[in-house]
Short mmCIF file of C-alpha atoms in Angstrom, two decimals:
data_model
loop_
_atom_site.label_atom_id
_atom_site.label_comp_id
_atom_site.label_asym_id
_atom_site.label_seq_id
_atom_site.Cartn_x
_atom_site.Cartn_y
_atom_site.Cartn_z
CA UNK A 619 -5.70 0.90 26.17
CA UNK A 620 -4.95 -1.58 29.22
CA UNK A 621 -2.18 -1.35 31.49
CA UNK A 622 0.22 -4.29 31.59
CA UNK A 623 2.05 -5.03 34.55
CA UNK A 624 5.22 -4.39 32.61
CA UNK A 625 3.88 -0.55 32.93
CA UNK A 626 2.71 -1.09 36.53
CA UNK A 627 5.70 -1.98 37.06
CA UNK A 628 8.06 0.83 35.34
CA UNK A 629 5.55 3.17 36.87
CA UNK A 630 6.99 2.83 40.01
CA UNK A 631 8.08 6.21 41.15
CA UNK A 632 7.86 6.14 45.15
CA UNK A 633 10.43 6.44 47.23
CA UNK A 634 12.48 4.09 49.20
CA UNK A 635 10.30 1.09 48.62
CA UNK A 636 7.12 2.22 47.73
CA UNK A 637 6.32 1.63 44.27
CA UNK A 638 3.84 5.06 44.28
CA UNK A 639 3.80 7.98 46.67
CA UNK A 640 -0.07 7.52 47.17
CA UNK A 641 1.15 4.14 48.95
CA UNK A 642 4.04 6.40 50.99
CA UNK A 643 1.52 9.14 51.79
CA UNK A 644 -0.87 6.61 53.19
CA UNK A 645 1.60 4.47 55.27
CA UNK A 646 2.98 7.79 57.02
CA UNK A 647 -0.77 9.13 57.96
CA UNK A 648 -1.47 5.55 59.59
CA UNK A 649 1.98 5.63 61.13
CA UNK A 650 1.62 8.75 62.52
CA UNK A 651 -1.87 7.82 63.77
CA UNK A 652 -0.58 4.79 65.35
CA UNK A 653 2.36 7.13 67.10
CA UNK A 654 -0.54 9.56 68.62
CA UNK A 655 -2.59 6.40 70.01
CA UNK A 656 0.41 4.59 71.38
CA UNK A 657 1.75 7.58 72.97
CA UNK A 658 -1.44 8.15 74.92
CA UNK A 659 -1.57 4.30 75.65
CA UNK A 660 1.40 4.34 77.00
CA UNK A 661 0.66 6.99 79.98
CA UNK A 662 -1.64 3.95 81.86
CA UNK A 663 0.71 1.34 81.06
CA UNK A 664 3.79 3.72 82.73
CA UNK A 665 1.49 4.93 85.83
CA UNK A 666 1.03 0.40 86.22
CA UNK A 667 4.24 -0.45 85.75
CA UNK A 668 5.44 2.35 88.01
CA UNK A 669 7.86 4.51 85.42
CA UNK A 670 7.44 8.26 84.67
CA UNK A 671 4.98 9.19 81.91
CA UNK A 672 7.31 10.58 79.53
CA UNK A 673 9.26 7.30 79.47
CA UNK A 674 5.43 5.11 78.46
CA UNK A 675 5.12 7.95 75.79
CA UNK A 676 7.85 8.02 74.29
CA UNK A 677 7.87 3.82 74.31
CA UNK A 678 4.41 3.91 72.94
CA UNK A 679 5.40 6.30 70.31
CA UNK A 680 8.36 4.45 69.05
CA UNK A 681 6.49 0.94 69.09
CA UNK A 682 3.61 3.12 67.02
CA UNK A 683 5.88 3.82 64.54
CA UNK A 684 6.71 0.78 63.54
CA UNK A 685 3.86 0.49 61.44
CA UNK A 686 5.54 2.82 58.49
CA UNK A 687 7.43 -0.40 57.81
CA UNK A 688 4.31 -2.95 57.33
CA UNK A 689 4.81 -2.87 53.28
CA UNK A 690 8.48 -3.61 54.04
CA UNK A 691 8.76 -5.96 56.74
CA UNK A 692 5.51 -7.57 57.74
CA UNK A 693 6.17 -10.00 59.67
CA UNK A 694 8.27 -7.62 62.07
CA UNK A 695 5.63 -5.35 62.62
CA UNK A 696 2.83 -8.34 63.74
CA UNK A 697 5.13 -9.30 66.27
CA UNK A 698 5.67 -6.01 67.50
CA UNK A 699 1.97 -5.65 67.76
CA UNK A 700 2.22 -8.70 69.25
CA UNK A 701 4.47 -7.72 71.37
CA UNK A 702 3.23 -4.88 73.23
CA UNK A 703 -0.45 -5.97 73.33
CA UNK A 704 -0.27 -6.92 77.30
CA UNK A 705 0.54 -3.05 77.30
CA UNK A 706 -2.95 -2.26 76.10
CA UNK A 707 -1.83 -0.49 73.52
CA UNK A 708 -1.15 -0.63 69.59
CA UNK A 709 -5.03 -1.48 68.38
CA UNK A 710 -4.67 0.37 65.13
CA UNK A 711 -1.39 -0.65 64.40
CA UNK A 712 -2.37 -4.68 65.31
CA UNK A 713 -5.58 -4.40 62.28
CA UNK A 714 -3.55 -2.88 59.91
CA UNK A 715 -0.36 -5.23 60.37
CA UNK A 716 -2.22 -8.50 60.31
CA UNK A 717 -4.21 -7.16 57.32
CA UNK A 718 -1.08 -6.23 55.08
CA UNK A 719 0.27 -9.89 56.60
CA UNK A 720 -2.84 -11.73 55.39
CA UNK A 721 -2.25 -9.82 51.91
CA UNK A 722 1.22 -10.47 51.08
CA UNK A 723 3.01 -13.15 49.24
CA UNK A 724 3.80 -14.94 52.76
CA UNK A 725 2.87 -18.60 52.91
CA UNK A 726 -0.36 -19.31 54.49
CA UNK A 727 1.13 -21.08 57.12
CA UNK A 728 3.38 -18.17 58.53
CA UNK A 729 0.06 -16.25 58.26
CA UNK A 730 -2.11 -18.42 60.04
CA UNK A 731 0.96 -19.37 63.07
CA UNK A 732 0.90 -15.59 63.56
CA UNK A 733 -2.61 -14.57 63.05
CA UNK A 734 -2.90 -17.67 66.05
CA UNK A 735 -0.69 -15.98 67.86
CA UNK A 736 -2.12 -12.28 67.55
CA UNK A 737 -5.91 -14.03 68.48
CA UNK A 738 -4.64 -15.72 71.42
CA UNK A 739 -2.57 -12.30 72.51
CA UNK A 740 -5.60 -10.55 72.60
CA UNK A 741 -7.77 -12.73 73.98
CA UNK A 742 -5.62 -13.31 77.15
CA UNK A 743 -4.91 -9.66 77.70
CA UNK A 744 -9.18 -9.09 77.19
CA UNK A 745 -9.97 -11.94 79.52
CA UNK A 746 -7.52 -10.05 82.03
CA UNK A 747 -8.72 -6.75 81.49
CA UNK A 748 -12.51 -7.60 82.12
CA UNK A 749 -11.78 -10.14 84.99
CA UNK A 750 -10.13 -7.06 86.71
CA UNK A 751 -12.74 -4.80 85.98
CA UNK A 752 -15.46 -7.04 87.31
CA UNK A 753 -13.48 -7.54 90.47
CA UNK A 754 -12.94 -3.67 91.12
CA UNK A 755 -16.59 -3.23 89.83
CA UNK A 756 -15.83 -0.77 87.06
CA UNK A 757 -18.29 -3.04 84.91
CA UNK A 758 -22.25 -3.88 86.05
CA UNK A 759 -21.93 -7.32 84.43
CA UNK A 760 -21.06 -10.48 86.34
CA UNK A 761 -17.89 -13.08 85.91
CA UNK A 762 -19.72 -15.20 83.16
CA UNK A 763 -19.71 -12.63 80.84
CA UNK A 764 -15.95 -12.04 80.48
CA UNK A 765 -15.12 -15.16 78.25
CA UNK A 766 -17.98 -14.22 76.12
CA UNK A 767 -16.24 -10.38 76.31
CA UNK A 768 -12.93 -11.55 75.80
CA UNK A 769 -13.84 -13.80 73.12
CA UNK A 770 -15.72 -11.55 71.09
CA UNK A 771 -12.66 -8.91 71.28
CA UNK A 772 -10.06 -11.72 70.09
CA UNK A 773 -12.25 -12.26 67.13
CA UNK A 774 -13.52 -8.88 65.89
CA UNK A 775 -10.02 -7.71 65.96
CA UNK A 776 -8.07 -10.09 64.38
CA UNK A 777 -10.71 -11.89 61.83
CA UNK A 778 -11.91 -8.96 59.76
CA UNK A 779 -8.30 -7.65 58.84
CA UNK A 780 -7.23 -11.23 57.97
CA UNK A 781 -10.45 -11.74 56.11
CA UNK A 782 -9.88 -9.22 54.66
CA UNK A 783 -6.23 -9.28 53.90
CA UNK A 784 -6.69 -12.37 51.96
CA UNK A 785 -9.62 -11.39 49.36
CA UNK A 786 -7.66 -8.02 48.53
CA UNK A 787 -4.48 -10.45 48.24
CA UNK A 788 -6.28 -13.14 46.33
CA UNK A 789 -7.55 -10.16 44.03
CA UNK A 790 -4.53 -8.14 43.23
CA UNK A 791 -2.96 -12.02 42.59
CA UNK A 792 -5.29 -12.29 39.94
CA UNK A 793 -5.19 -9.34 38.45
CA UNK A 794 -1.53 -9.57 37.79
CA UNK A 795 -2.04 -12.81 36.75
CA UNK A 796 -4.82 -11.54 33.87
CA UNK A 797 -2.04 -8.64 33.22
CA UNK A 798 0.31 -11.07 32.66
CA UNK A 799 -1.27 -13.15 30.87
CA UNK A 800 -2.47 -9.92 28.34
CA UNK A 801 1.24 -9.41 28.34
CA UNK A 802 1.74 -12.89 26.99
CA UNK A 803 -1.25 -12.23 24.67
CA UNK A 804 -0.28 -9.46 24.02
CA UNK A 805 3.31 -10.42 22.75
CA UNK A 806 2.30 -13.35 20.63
CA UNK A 807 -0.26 -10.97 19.07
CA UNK A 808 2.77 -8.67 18.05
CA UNK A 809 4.77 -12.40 17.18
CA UNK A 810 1.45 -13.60 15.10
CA UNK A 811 1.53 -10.21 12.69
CA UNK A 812 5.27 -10.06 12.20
CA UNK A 813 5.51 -13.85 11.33
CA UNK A 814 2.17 -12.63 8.79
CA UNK A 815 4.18 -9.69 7.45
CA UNK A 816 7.08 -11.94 6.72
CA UNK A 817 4.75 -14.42 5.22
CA UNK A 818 3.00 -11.67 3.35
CA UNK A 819 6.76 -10.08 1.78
CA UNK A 820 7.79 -13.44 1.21
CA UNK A 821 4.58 -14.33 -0.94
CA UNK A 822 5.02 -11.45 -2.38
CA UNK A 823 8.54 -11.33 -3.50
CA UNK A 824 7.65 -15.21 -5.14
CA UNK A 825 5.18 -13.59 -6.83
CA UNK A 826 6.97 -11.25 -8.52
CA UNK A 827 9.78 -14.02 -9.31
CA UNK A 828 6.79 -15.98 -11.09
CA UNK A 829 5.62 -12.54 -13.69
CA UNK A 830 9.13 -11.99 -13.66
CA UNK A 831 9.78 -15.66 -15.48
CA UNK A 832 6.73 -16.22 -17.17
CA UNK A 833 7.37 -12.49 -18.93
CA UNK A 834 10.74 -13.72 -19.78
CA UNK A 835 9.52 -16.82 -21.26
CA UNK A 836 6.34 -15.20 -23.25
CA UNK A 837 9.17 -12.10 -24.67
CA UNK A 838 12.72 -13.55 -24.39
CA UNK A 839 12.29 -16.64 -27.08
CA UNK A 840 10.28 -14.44 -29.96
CA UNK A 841 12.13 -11.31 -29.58
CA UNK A 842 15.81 -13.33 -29.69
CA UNK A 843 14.30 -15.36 -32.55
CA UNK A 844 13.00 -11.39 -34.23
CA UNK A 845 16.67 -10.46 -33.42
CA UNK A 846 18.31 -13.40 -35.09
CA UNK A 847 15.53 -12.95 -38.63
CA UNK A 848 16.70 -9.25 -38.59
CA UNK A 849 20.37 -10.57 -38.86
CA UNK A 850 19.70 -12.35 -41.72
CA UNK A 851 17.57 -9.89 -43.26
CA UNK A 852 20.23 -7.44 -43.27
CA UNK A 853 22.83 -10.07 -44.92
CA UNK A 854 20.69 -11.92 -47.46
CA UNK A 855 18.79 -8.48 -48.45
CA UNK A 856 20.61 -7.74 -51.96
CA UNK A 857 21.76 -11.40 -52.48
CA UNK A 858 18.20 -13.34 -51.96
CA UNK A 859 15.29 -11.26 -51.96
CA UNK A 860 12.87 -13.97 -51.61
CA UNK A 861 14.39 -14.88 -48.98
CA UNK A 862 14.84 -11.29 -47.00
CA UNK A 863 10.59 -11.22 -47.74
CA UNK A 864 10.02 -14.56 -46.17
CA UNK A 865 12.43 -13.71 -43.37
CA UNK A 866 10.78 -9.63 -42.76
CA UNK A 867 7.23 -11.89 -42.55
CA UNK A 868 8.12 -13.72 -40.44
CA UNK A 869 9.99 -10.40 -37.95
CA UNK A 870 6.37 -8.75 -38.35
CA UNK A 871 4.13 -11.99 -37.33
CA UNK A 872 6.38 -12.80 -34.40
CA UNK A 873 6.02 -9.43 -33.44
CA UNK A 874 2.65 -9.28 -33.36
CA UNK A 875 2.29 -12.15 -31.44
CA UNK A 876 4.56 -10.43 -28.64
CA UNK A 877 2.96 -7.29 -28.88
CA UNK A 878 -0.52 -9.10 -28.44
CA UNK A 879 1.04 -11.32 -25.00
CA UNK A 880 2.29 -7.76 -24.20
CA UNK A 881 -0.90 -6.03 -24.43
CA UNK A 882 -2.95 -8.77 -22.47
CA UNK A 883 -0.09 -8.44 -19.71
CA UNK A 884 -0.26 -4.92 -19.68
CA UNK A 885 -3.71 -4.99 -19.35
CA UNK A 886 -4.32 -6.82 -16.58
CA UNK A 887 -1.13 -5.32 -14.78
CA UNK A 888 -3.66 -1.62 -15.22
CA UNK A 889 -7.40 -3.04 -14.62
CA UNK A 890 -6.77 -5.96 -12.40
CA UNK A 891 -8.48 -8.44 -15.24
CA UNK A 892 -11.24 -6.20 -16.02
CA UNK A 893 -11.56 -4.58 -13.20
CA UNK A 894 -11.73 -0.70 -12.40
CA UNK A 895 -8.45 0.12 -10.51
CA UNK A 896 -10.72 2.73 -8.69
CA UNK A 897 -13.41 -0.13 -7.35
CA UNK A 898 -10.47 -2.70 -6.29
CA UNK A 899 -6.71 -3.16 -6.05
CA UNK A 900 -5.12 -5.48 -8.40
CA UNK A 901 -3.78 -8.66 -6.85
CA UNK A 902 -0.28 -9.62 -7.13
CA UNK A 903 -1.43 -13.81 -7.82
CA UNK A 904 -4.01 -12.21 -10.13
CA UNK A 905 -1.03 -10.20 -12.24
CA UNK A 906 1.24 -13.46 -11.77
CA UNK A 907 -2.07 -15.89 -13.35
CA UNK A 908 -2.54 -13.24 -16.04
CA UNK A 909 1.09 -13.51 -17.04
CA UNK A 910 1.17 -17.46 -16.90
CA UNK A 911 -1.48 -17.65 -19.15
CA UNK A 912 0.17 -14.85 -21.56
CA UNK A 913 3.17 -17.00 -21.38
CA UNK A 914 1.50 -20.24 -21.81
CA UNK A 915 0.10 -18.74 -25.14
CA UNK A 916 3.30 -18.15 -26.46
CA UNK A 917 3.57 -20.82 -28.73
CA UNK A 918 -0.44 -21.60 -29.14
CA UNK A 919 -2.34 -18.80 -30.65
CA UNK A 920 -5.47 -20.56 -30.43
CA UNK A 921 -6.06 -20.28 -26.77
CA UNK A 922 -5.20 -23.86 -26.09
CA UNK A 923 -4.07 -25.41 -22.13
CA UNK A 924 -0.38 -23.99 -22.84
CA UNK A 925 2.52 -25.24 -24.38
CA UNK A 926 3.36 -28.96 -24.27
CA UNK A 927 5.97 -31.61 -25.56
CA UNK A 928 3.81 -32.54 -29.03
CA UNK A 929 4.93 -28.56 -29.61
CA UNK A 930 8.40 -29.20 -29.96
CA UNK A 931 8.59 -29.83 -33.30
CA UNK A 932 7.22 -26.19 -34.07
CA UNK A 933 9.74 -24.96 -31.26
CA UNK A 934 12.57 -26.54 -33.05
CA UNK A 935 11.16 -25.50 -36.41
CA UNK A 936 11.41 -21.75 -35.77
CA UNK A 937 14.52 -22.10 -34.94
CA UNK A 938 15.96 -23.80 -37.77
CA UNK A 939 14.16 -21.25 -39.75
CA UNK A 940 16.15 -18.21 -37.71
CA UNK A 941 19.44 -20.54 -39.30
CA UNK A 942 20.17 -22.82 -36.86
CA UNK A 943 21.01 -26.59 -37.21
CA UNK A 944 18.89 -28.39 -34.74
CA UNK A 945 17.77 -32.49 -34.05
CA UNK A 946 15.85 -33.39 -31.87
CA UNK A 947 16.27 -37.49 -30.69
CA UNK A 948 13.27 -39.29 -28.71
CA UNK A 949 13.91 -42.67 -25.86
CA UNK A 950 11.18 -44.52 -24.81
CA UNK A 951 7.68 -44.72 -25.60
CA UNK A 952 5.66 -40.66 -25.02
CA UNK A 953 2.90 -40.97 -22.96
CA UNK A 954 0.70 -38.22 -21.32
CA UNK A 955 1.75 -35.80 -18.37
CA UNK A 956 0.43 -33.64 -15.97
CA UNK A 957 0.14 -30.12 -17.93
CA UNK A 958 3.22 -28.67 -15.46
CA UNK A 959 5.41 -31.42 -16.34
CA UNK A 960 4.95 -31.18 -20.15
CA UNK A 961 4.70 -26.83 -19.99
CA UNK A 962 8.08 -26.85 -17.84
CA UNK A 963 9.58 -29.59 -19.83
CA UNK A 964 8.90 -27.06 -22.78
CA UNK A 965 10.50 -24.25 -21.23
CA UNK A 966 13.38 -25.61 -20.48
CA UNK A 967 13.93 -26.53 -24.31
CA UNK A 968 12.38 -23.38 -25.30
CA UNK A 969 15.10 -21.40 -22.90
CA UNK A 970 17.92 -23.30 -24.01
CA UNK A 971 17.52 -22.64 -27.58
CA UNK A 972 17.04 -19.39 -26.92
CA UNK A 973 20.45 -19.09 -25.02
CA UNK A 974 21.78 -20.97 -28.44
CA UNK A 975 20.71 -17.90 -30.27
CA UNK A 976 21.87 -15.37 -27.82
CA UNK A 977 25.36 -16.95 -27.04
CA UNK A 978 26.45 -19.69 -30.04
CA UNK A 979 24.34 -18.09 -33.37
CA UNK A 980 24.70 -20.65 -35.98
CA UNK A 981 25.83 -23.80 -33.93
CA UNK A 982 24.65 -26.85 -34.36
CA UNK A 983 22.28 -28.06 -31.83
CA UNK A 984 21.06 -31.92 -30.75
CA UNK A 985 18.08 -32.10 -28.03
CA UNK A 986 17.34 -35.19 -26.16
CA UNK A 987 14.28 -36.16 -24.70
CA UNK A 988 13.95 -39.40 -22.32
CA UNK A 989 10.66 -41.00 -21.06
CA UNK A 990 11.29 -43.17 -18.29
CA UNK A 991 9.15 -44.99 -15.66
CA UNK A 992 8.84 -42.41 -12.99
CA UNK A 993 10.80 -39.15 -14.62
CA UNK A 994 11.16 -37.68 -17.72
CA UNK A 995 14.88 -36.17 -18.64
CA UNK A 996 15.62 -33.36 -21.67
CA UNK A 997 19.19 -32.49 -22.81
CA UNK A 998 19.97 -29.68 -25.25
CA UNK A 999 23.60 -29.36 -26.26
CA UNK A 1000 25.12 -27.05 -28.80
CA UNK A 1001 28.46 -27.35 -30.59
CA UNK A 1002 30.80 -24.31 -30.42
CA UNK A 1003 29.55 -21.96 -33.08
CA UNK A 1004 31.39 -22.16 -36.48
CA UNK A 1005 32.66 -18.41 -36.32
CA UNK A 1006 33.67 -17.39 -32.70
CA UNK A 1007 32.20 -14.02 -33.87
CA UNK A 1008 28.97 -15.37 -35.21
CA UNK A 1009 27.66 -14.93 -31.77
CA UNK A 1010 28.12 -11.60 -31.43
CA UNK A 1011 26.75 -10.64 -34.79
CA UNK A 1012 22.93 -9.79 -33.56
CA UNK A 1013 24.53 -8.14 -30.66
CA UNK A 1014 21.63 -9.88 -28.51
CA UNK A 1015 21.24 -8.97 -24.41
CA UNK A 1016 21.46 -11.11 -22.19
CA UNK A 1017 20.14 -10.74 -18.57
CA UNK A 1018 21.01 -13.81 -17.02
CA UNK A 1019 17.71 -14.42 -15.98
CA UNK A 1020 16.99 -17.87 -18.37
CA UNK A 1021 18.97 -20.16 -16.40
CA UNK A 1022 17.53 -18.99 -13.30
CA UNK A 1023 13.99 -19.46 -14.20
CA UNK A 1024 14.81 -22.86 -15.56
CA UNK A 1025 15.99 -24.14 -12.29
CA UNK A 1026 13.58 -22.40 -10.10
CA UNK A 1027 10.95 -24.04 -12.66
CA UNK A 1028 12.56 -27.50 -12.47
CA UNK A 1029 12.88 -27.13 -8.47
CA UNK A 1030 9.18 -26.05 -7.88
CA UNK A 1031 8.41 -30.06 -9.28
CA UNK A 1032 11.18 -31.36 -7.57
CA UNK A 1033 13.68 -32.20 -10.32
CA UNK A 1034 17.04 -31.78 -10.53
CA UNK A 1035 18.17 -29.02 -13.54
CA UNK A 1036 22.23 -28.51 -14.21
CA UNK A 1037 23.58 -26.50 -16.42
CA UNK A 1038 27.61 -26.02 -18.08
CA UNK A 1039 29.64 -25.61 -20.60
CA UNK A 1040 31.05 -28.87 -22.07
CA UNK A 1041 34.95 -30.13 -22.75
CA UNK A 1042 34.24 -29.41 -26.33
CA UNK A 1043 33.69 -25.97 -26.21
CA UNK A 1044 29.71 -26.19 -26.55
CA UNK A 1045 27.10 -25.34 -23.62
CA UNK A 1046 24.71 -28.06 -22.40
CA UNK A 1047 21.25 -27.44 -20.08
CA UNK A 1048 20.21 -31.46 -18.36
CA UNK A 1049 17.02 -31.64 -16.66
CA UNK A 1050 14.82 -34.27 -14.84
CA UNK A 1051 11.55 -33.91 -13.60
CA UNK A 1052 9.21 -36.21 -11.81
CA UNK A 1053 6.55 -37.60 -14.35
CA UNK A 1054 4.00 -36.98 -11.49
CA UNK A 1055 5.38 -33.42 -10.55
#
């Protein structure tokens, strides 16, 4: 793994203001070194400016140590350097200060006024020094080498530290920049696969609101409609027999036709639509497609395209032969549909009727269906039930699940589905749905 700078930056144990102790250990050895060579500097400069020895030391070791605060104040310790460099002393401490200058945040300007200033220091006091020494003949060369001298010491000990003091600077700038910027990275990476695992839950959780509904719609309608032919089987047994045969045919071949939708769910829900469980996960969408088409079989045993308006008058048929009184009206001239339109169109019937057998057993029923220009519109509307007790007579459940689906259906086209009871007594389900869905 990579640092960031966010751990650079909470590693920072030093002390004081060090950010490491490597950086504190190394900052006291060249302080102390600096100490030791101004402290011997300063014995000529006290014997030339005529004060006891012990006086240059000690000033030479007190300007020396200055340099344990180049990381802290910079600037302060060029101009010390600065400062005593007509002493002849302070070398080591004049590199390393204009070096930690030249790498700092400091703007170039300040850096290049005193890097100016530290050149031209040393240059004077070199000219000096070798013009004296060619007068007392202490050196075997003559007076036109001492600008070339003087020059040359300016330069080699003020250009490499700067030099150098801005590539390490220009370095360690980039390098936080590249850990910042795998910071940033780093946190839209984390951003990027939480917004995925959101998107991945929510997928999921629609996808198991779609099996959810079409399982309702492939079970709910036969088994209430089962339910309701038991009910009358058990009433018109001794009275009609005929009657309580044709009714227990039609319990067994309903079903069977659940049981079958049932099985093909079931199936796919355990191999993954043929697949081996062991060679490959089912899919969620796969389980959700499986059930759609279950569901869209529910009322076509042939293995048609799913259910669709022209099966309405089978839809309304089974349900006037489970007993109930049921019309079904017709505006406009019927035209063709996308297949969403005309399969949602038919759930929404096929729901409410189902609610009629559930909640109002035996009341009469009137469904509407409108084809207009750019929507089509259903109604279903049942009376209050002739006996307030009919409805609880085939004791069936009730989930609260139908209306639900039916809007989340109607929504997913961009209709409009309301539902309520009416002033009458009677329950009524409206929807419209774009013709184009």
């Amino acid at each position: 793994m990579t640092t960031t700078g966010e751990d650079c930056t909470a590693a920072g144990t030093g002390p004081w203001w060090w950010v490491r102790w490597r950086s504190a250990w190394l900052d006291g050895g060249l302080a102390l070194a600096s100490t030791v060579e101004c402290a011997f500097e300063g014995i000529p400069f006290a014997r030339d400016a005529g004060l006891p020895e012990p006086a240059g030391m000690v000033f030479g070791a007190l300007a020396g140590s200055v340099l344990l605060f180049r990381r802290r104040w910079p600037i302060a310790v060029v101009l010390v350097s600065i400062a005593i460099t007509p002493a002849a002393m302070g070398y080591l401490m004049g590199v390393v200060a204009l070096y930690t200058l030249a790498a700092s945040e400091l703007p170039r300007r300040i850096i290049g006024a005193l890097a100016s200033m530290s050149m031209v220091g040393v240059l004077i006091v070199a000219y000096v020094r070798a013009h004296q020494g060619v007068v007392r003949g202490d050196v075997a060369f003559g007076e036109w080498a001492v600008p070339f001298l003087s020059l040359t010491t300016s330069l080699g000990l003020t250009a490499p530290p700067i030099l150098l003091g801005l590539y390490v600077g220009a370095r360690r700038r980039l390098m936080e920049s590249l850990r910042e910027r795998a910071d940033s990275l780093e946190r839209e990476l984390q951003l990027l696969a939480e917004r995925a695992e959101e998107r991945a839950e929510w997928a999921r959780n629609e996808e198991r609101t779609r099996i959810a509904r079409e399982m309702h719609d492939v079970v709910a309608h036969r088994v209430s409609l089962m339910v309701v032919h038991a009910a009358a089987l058990q009433a018109v047994a001794r009275k009609d027999p005929e009657k309580a045969v044709r009714n227990a045919a039609l319990v067994g071949d309903m079903g069977r036709q659940a049981l079958t939708e049932l099985r093909e769910m079931l199936g796919v829900l355990r191999t993954g639509d043929g697949l081996s469980p062991r060679t490959q996960p089912v899919p969620l969408a796969a389980v959700g497609a499986a059930a759609a088409a279950a569901a869209s079989r529910a009322v076509d045993d042939e293995g048609g395209d799913g259910p669709c308006l022209a099966d309405l008058d089978e839809l309304l048929g089974q349900s006037a032969a489970a007993g109930m009184t049921v019309d079904l009206s017709v505006d406009g001239d019927s035209r063709a549909y996308p297949p969403e339109v005309e399969q949602t169109a038919y759930r929404v019937v096929q729901e409410a009727l189902t609610n009629v057998h559930k909640h109002a057993a035996g009341a009469k029923t009137h469904v509407r269906l409108a084809h207009r220009s750019a929507e089509i519109a259903m109604q279903v509307e049942n009376e209050p039930p002739p006996i307030l007790e009919a409805a609880s007579d085939a004791r069936l459940p009730s989930g609260g699940n139908g209306l639900v689906g039916m809007k989340e259906r109607v929504a997913a086209l961009g209709g409009v589905f309301v539902s309520g009871p009416t002033d009458a007594g009677g329950f009524r389900v409206s929807a419209v749905i774009p013709a184009e869905g």
